mmCIF file of C-alpha atoms in Angstrom:
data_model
loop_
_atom_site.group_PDB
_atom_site.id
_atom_site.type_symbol
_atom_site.label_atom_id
_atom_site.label_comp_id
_atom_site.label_asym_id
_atom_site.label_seq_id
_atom_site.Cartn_x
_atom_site.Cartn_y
_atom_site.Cartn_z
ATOM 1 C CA UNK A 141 -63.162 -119.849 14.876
ATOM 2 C CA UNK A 142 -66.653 -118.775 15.137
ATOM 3 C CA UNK A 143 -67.834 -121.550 12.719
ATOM 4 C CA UNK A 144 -65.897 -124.568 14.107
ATOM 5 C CA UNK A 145 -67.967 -123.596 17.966
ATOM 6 C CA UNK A 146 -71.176 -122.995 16.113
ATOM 7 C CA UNK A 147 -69.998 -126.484 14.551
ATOM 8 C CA UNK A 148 -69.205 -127.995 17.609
ATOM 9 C CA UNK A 149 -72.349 -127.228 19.431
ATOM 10 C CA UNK A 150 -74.304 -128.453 16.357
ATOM 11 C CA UNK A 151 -72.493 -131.922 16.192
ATOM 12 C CA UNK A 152 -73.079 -132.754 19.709
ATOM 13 C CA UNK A 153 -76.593 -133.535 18.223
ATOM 14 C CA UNK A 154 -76.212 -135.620 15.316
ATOM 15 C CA UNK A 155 -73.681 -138.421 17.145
ATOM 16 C CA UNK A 156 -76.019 -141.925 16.768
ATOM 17 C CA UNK A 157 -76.070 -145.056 17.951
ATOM 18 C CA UNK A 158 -75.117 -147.970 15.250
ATOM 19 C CA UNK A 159 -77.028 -151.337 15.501
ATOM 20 C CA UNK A 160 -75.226 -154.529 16.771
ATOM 21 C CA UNK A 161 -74.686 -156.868 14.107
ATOM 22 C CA UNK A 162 -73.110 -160.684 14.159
ATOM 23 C CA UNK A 163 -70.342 -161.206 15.831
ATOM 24 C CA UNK A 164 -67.202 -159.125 14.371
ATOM 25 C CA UNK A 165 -64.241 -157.206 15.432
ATOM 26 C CA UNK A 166 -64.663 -153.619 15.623
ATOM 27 C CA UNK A 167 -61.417 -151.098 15.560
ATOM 28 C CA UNK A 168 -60.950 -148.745 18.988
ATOM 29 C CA UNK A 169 -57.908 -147.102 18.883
ATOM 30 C CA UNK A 170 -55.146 -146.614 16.584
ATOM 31 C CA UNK A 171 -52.148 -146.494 18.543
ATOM 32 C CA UNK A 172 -48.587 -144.902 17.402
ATOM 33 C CA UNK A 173 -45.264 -144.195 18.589
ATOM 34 C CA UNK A 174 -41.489 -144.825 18.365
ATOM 35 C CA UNK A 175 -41.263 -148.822 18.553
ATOM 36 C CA UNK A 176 -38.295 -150.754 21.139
ATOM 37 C CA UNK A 177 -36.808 -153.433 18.607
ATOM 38 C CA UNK A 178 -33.255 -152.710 17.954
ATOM 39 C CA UNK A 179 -30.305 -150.227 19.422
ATOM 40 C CA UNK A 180 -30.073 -146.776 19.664
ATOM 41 C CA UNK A 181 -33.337 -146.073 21.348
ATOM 42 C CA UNK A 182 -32.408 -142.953 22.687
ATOM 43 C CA UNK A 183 -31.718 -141.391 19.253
ATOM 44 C CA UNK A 184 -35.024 -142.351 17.485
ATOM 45 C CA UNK A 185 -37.467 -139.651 16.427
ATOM 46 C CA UNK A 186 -40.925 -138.689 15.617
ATOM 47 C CA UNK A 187 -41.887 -138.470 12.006
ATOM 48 C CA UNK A 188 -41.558 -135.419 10.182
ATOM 49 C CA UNK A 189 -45.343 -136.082 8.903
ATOM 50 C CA UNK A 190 -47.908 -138.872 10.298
ATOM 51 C CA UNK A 191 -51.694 -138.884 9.230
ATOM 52 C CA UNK A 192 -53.344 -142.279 9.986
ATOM 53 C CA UNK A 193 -56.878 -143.346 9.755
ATOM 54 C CA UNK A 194 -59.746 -146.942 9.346
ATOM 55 C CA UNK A 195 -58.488 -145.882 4.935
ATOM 56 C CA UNK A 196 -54.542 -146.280 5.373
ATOM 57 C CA UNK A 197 -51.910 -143.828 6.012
ATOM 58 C CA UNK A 198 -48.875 -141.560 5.322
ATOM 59 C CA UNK A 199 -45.291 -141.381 7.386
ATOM 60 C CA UNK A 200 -42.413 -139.259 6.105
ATOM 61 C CA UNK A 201 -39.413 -139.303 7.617
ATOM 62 C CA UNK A 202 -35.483 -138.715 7.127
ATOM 63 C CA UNK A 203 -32.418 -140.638 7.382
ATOM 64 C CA UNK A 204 -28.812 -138.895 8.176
ATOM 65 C CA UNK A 205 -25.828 -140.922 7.625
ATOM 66 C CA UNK A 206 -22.320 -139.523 9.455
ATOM 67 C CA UNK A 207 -20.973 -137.659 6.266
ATOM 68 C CA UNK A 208 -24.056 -135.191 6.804
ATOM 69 C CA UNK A 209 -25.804 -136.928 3.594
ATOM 70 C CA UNK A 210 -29.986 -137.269 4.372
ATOM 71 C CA UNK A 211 -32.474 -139.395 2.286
ATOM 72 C CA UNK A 212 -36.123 -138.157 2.566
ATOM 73 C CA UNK A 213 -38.785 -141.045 2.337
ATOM 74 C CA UNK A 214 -42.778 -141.678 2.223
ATOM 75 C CA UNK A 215 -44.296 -144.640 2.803
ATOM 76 C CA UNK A 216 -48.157 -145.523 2.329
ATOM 77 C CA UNK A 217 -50.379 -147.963 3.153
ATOM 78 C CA UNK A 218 -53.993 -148.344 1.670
ATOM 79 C CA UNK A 219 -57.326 -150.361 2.262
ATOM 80 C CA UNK A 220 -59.575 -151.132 -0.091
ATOM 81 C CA UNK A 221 -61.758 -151.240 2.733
ATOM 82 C CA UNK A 222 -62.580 -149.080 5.524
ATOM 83 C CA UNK A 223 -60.804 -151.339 8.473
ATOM 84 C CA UNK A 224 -63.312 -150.130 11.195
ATOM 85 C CA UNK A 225 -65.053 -153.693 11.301
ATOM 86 C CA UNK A 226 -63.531 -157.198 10.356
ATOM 87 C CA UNK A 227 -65.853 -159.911 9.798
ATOM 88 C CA UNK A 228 -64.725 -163.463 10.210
ATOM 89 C CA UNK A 229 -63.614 -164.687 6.672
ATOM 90 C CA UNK A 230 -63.468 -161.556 5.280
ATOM 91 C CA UNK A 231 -60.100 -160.635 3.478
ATOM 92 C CA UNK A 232 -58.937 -157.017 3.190
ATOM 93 C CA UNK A 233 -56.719 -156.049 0.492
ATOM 94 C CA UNK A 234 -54.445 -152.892 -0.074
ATOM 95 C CA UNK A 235 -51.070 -152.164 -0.949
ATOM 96 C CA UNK A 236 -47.582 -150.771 1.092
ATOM 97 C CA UNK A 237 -45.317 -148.252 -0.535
ATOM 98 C CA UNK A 238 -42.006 -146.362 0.353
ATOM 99 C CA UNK A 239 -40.502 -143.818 -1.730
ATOM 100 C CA UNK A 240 -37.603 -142.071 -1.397
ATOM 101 C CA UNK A 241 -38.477 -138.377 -1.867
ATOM 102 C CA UNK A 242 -34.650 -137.108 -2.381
ATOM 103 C CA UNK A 243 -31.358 -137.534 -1.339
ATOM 104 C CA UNK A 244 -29.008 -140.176 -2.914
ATOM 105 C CA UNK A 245 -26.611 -141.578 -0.011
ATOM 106 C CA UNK A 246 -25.350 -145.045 0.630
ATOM 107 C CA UNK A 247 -24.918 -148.538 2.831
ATOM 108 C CA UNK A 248 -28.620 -147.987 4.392
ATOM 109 C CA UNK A 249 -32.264 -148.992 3.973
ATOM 110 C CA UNK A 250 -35.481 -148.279 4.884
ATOM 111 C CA UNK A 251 -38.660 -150.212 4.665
ATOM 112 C CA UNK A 252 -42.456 -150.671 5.425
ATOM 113 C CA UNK A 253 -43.690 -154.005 7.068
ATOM 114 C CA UNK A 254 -47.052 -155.479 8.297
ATOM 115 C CA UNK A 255 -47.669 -157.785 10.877
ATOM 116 C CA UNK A 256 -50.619 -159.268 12.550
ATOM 117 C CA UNK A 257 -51.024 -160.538 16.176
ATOM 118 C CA UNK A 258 -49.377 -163.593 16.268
ATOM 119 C CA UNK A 259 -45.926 -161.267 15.601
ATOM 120 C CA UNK A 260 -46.174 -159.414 18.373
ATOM 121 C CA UNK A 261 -45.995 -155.706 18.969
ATOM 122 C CA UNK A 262 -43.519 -153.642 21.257
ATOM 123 C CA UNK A 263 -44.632 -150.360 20.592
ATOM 124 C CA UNK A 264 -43.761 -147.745 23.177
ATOM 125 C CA UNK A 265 -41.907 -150.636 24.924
ATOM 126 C CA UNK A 266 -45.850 -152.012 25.670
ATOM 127 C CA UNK A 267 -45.939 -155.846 24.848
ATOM 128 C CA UNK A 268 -49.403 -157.079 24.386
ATOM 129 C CA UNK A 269 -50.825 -160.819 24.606
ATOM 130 C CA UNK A 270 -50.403 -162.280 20.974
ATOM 131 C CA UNK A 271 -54.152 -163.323 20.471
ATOM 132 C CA UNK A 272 -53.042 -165.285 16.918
ATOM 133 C CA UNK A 273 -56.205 -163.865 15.782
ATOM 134 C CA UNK A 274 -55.734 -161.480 12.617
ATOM 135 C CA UNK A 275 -52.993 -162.447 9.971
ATOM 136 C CA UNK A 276 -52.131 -159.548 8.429
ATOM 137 C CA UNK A 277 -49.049 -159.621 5.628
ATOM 138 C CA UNK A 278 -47.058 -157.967 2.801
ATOM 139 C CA UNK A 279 -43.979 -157.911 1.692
ATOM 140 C CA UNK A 280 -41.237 -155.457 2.462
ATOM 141 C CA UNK A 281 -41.797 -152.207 0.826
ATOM 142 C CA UNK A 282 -38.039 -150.383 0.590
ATOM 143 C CA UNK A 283 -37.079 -146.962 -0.600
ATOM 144 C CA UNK A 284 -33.604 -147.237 -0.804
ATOM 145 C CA UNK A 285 -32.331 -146.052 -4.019
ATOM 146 C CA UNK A 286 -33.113 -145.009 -7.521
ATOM 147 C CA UNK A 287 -34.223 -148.483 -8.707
ATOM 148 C CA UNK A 288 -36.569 -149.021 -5.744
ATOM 149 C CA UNK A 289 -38.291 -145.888 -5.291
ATOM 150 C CA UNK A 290 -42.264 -146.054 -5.051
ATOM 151 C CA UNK A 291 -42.082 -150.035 -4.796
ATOM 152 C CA UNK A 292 -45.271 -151.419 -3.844
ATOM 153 C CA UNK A 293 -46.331 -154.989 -2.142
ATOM 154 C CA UNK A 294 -50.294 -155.943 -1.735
ATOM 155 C CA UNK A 295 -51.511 -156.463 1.773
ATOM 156 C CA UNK A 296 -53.950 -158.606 3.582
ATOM 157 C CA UNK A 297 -56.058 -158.846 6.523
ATOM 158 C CA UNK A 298 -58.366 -161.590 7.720
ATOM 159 C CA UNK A 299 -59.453 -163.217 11.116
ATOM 160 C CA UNK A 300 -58.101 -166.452 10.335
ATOM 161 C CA UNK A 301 -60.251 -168.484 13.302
ATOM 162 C CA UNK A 302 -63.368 -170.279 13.465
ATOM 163 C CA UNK A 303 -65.086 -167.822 15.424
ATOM 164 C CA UNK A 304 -64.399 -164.234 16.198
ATOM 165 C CA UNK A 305 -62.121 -163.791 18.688
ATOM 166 C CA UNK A 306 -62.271 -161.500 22.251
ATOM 167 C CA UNK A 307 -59.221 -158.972 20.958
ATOM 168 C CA UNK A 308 -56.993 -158.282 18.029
ATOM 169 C CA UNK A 309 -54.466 -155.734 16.252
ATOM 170 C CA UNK A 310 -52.149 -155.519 13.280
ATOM 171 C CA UNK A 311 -49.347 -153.617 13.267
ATOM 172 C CA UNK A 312 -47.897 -151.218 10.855
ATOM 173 C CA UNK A 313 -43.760 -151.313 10.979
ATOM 174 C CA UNK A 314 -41.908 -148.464 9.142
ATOM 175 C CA UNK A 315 -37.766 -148.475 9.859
ATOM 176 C CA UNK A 316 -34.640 -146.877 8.793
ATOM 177 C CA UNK A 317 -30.994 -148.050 9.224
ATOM 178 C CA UNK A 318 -27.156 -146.925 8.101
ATOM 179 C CA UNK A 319 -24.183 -148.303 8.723
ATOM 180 C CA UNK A 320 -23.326 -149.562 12.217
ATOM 181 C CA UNK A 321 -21.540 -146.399 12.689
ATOM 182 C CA UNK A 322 -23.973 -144.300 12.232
ATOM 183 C CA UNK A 323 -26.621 -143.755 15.215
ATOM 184 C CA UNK A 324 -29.612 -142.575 13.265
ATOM 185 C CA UNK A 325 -32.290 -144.378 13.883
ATOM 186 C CA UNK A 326 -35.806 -144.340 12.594
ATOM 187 C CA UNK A 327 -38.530 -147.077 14.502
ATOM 188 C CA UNK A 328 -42.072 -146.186 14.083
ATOM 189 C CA UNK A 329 -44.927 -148.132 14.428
ATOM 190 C CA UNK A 330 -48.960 -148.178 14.052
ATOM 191 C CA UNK A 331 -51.047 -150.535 16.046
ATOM 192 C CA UNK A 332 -54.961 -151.086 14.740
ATOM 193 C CA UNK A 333 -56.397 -151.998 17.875
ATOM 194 C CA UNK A 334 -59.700 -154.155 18.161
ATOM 195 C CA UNK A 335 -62.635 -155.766 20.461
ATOM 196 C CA UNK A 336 -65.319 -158.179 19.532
ATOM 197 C CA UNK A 337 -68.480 -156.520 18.580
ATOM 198 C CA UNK A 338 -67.310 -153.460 19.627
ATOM 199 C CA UNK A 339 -68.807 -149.601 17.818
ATOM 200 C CA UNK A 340 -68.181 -146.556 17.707
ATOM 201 C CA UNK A 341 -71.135 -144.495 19.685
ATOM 202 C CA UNK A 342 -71.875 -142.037 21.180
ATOM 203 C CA UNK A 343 -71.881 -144.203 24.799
ATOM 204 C CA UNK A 344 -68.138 -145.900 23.842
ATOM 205 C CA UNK A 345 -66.613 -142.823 22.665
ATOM 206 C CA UNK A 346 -68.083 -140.688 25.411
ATOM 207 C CA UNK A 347 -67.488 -137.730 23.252
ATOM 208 C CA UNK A 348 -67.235 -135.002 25.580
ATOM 209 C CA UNK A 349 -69.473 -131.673 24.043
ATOM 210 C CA UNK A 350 -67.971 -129.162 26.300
ATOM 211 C CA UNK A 351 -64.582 -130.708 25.476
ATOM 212 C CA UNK A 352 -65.046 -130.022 21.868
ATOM 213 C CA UNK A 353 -66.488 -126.653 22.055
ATOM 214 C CA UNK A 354 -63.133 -125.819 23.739
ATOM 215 C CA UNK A 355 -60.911 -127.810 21.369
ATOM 216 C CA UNK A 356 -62.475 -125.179 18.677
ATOM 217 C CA UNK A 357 -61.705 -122.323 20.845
ATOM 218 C CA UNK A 358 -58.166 -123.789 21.258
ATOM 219 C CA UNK A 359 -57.515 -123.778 17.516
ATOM 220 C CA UNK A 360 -59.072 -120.789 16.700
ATOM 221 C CA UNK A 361 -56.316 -119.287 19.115
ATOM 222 C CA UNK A 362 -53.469 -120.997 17.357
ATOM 223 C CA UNK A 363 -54.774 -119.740 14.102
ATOM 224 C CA UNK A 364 -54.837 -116.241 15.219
ATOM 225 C CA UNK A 365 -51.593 -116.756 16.710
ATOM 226 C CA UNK A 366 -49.754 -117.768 14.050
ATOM 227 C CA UNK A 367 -51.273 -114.868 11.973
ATOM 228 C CA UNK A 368 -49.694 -112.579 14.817
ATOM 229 C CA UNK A 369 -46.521 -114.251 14.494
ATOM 230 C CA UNK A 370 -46.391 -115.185 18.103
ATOM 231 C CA UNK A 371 -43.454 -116.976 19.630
ATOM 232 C CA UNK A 372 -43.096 -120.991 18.687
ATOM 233 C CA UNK A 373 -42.646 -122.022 22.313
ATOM 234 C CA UNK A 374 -46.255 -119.957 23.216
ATOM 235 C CA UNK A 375 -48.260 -121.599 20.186
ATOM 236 C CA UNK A 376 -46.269 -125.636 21.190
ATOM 237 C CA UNK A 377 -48.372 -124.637 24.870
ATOM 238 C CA UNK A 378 -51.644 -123.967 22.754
ATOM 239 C CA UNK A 379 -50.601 -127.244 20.887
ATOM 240 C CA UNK A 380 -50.528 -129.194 24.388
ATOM 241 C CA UNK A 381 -53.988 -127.987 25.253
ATOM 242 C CA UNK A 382 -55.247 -128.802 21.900
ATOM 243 C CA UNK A 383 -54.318 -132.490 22.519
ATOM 244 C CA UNK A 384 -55.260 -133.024 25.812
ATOM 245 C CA UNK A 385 -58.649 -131.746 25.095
ATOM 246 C CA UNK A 386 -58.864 -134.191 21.519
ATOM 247 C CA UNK A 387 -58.077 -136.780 23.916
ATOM 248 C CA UNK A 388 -60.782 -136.215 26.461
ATOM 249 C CA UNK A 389 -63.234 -135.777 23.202
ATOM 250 C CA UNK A 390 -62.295 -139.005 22.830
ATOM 251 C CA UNK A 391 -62.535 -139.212 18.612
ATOM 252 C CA UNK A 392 -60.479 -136.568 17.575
ATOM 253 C CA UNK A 393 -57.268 -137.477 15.291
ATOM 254 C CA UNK A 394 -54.262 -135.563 16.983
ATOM 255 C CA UNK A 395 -51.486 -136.987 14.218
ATOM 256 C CA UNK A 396 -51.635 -133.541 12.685
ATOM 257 C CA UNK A 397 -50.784 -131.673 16.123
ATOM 258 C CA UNK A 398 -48.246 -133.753 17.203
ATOM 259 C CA UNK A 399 -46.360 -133.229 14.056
ATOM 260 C CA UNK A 400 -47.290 -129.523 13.977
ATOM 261 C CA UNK A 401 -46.134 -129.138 17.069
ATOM 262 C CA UNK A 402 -42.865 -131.102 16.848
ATOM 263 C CA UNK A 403 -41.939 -128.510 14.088
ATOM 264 C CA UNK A 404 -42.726 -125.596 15.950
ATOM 265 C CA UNK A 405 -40.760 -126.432 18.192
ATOM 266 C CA UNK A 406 -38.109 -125.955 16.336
ATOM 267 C CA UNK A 407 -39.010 -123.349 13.950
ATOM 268 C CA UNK A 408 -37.896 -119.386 14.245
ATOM 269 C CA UNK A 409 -41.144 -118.166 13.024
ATOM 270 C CA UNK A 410 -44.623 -119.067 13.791
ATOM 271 C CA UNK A 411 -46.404 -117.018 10.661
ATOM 272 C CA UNK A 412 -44.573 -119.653 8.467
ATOM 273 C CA UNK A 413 -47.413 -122.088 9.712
ATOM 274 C CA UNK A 414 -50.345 -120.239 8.987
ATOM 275 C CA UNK A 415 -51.497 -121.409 5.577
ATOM 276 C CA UNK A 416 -51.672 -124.922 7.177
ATOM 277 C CA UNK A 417 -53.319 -124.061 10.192
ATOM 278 C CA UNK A 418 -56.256 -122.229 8.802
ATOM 279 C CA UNK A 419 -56.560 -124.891 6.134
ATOM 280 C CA UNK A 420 -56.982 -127.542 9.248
ATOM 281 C CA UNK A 421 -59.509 -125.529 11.220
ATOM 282 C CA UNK A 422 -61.302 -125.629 8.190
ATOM 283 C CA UNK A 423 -61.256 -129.197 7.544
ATOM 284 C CA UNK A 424 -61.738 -129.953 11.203
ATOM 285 C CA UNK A 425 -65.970 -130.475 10.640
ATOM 286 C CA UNK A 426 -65.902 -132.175 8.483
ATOM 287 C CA UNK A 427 -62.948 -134.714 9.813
ATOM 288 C CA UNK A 428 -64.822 -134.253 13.280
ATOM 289 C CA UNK A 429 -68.025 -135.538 11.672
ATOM 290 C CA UNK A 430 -66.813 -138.680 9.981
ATOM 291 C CA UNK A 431 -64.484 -139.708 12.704
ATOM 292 C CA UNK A 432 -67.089 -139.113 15.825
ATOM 293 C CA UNK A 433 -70.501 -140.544 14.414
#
């Protein structure tokens, strides 16, 4: 704990300004959350894991059908670019996976999808203008049985306009179903948000140096309290903290604590966590320093 603070005081002084280039479109947020396009919105979940990032990401999930058999899946997506900045006529390349990790049930499916702005987006019930200024495609990515596991489709991004245009996204679609009978229901979906011209600073992000000394402290304590074994429901209100305080530091990636904290909540023991937690904390400068310069 002691090292992340010294850390966090330290890194308050290295944040720079970048130059302004031509005209491009520059990535501010990454928005994610339990999408609004089909029935049963009520049942749908969080993931079980969710790490995203400007390099691709990683979503694993479960499906339950009514006779109590579950399917475990992963599903990828890759860049062969870092997707902070998209410059017009510039095509970004990848690939989309899903696996299915175990489980062997049947009558249900699962997939990955990408979309660009033109499509629309309804995450967290939000609708947003569609610009129709980044095509983004691939084709359907499934894990559904033992002949599709790890099937991958290439991707691609590009700003397909004469000129750059004020606002943009792509969207990232990842959804389970079973038969109609059957009520679970995964919808999940990533939105790459962007701006014209816009960078990552130290003005735009207004990362807040107090904030993150305290987001240190707040980890250190979960670390120690998971060491202690202390109750679930006491480390999910450290959790909370943690978040809010990422959030007002304004560059801090808080996929790791949501999930943490969504299995907390319904774990028995808290020591069960500690591996992971120390091994984040001890990430966390060097995550802190590539995501906040």
């Amino acid at each position: 704990m002691k090292t992340l603070n010294l850390f966090s005081f330290f890194f308050c002084f290295v944040i720079y300004y970048n130059n302004a280039q031509s005209d491009f479109l520059g990535l501010v947020s990454i928005d994610h959350g339990i999408a609004h396009y089909s029935y049963y919105d009520s049942d749908k979940r969080a993931p079980k894991l969710i790490k995203v990032d400007a390099q691709g990401g990683v979503i694993e999930t479960y499906l339950k059908l009514d006779d109590g058999c579950i399917e475990n899946y992963r599903f990828t997506w890759k860049f062969n670019k870092n997707v902070s900045k998209l410059v017009l006529g510039e095509e970004v390349l990848g690939t989309i996976s899903g696996q299915r990790m175990s489980g062997s049930c049947y009558n249900n499916t699962a997939y990955i999808t990408i979309s660009g702005s033109n499509n629309g987006s309804t995450l967290l019930g939000n609708t947003r203008p569609a610009y129709g200024s980044l095509s983004a495609y691939a084709s359907r990515a499934h894990a559904i049985n033992r002949n599709n596991n790890n099937q991958s489709n290439p991707l691609s991004i590009e700003i397909k306009r004469s000129s750059v245009p004020d606002e943009g996204y792509f969207t990232i679609r990842i959804a389970s179903t079973t038969d109609a009978s059957n009520k679970d229901v995964f919808d999940y979906e990533i939105r790459y948000n962007y701006k014209k011209n816009f960078t990552q600073t130290n003005e735009n992000r207004t990362v807040n140096c107090f904030g993150l000394y305290d987001f240190g402290v707040t980890i250190g304590m979960l670390e120690y309290g998971s060491l202690k074994n202390d109750k679930p429901s006491f480390l999910v209100g450290i959790i909370d903290n943690s978040i809010a305080l990422a959030k007002g530091v304004g560059c801090i990636d808080t996929s790791y604590l949501e999930s943490l904290k969504s299995r907390l909540s319904v774990a028995s023991s808290s020591k069960l966590f500690y591996a992971e937690i120390s091994s984040y904390r001890q990430r966390l400068p060097a995550e802190i320093l590539s995501n906040c310069n």
